[in-house]
């Protein structure tokens, strides 16, 4: 039963992570195929996160009321259908529209997976493992999607990943029964959650923003082939596989949590140099490890603060990261039109990471 629960949770984590990075991995090919600029390519990710961000808390409430497994499986089905539909018409506004629809599914899947993990496994380390799989999804998208090198690659792979997830969730262990939720939606907006939301936004949110453009940075400013840049860029998201479970063991170490934001900021600043390649790879690895640490403290902390509505509390915390991705991805894309081929944007993100250390917390 525990293995079935873990597989179901991991399926719910992997698909959202994959979808936040799959288009950015082949940004130049998508731009060429659709006849658009990189800033418009950024809207493919922005479109996903418009609905993803807006529906975090409502999806959390649905999980609290109807169960995470049902909500999450439905979300994966939506992602599979929307991604497959995007292949039918090579027009930018249509593809962005399908990404808006897919965002409904990723919102349901990610929040449901976090709540399903809490309900069936329970530990903060398990919550960190859940987050690790999500990061692995983004890292694998950055590393593998460029190998195909087609505008179809993001959509085909997203549909296949989501479809496989539907099967795993259908076979997953059921959740324990729980009492119906009585409180209304407005009670979830709790000021005690704001520091945890800031932590998640500055770690996961900014890591995704960086992940969507790091391949382009290393290709344009560093002069690296896209498949090499994809490998280096994948480390930004993929190495959270190591550090997110570690974060689950650091709930009572606020000093370490704060230090992770400073280290990630310094790593992003080094990554902005873009060359030589060994420095870029080392910087990407540092960013990947450091940005993974705050995940479990943020999510486990939210669930502890609001045991009456744990799904909605996680949705609120994750909503802040989603808004960060929503706003930050196209803004960072715009900095590639400025001198430095995106370096200015990366340095701004580095400063934001360092500043978050002032508000980071882990104890609740």
mmCIF file of C-alpha atoms in Angstrom, residues 26 29 87 141 143-158 160 227:
data_model
loop_
_atom_site.group_PDB
_atom_site.id
_atom_site.type_symbol
_atom_site.label_atom_id
_atom_site.label_comp_id
_atom_site.label_asym_id
_atom_site.label_seq_id
_atom_site.Cartn_x
_atom_site.Cartn_y
_atom_site.Cartn_z
ATOM 1 C CA UNK A 26 13.221 24.334 -26.937
ATOM 2 C CA UNK A 29 12.652 26.090 -32.058
ATOM 3 C CA UNK A 87 -0.663 19.596 -31.731
ATOM 4 C CA UNK A 141 12.241 18.184 -19.467
ATOM 5 C CA UNK A 143 17.607 17.740 -20.480
ATOM 6 C CA UNK A 144 15.537 15.464 -22.747
ATOM 7 C CA UNK A 145 13.122 17.631 -24.750
ATOM 8 C CA UNK A 146 15.962 19.408 -26.651
ATOM 9 C CA UNK A 147 17.116 16.002 -27.923
ATOM 10 C CA UNK A 148 14.048 15.926 -30.178
ATOM 11 C CA UNK A 149 14.441 19.576 -31.140
ATOM 12 C CA UNK A 150 10.944 20.026 -32.608
ATOM 13 C CA UNK A 151 8.108 22.405 -31.727
ATOM 14 C CA UNK A 152 5.969 19.292 -31.190
ATOM 15 C CA UNK A 153 8.273 17.875 -28.531
ATOM 16 C CA UNK A 154 6.882 19.809 -25.528
ATOM 17 C CA UNK A 155 3.286 18.838 -26.283
ATOM 18 C CA UNK A 156 3.796 15.195 -27.220
ATOM 19 C CA UNK A 157 5.950 14.487 -24.185
ATOM 20 C CA UNK A 158 3.549 16.340 -21.844
ATOM 21 C CA UNK A 160 2.460 11.001 -22.680
ATOM 22 C CA UNK A 227 22.019 20.033 -26.036
#
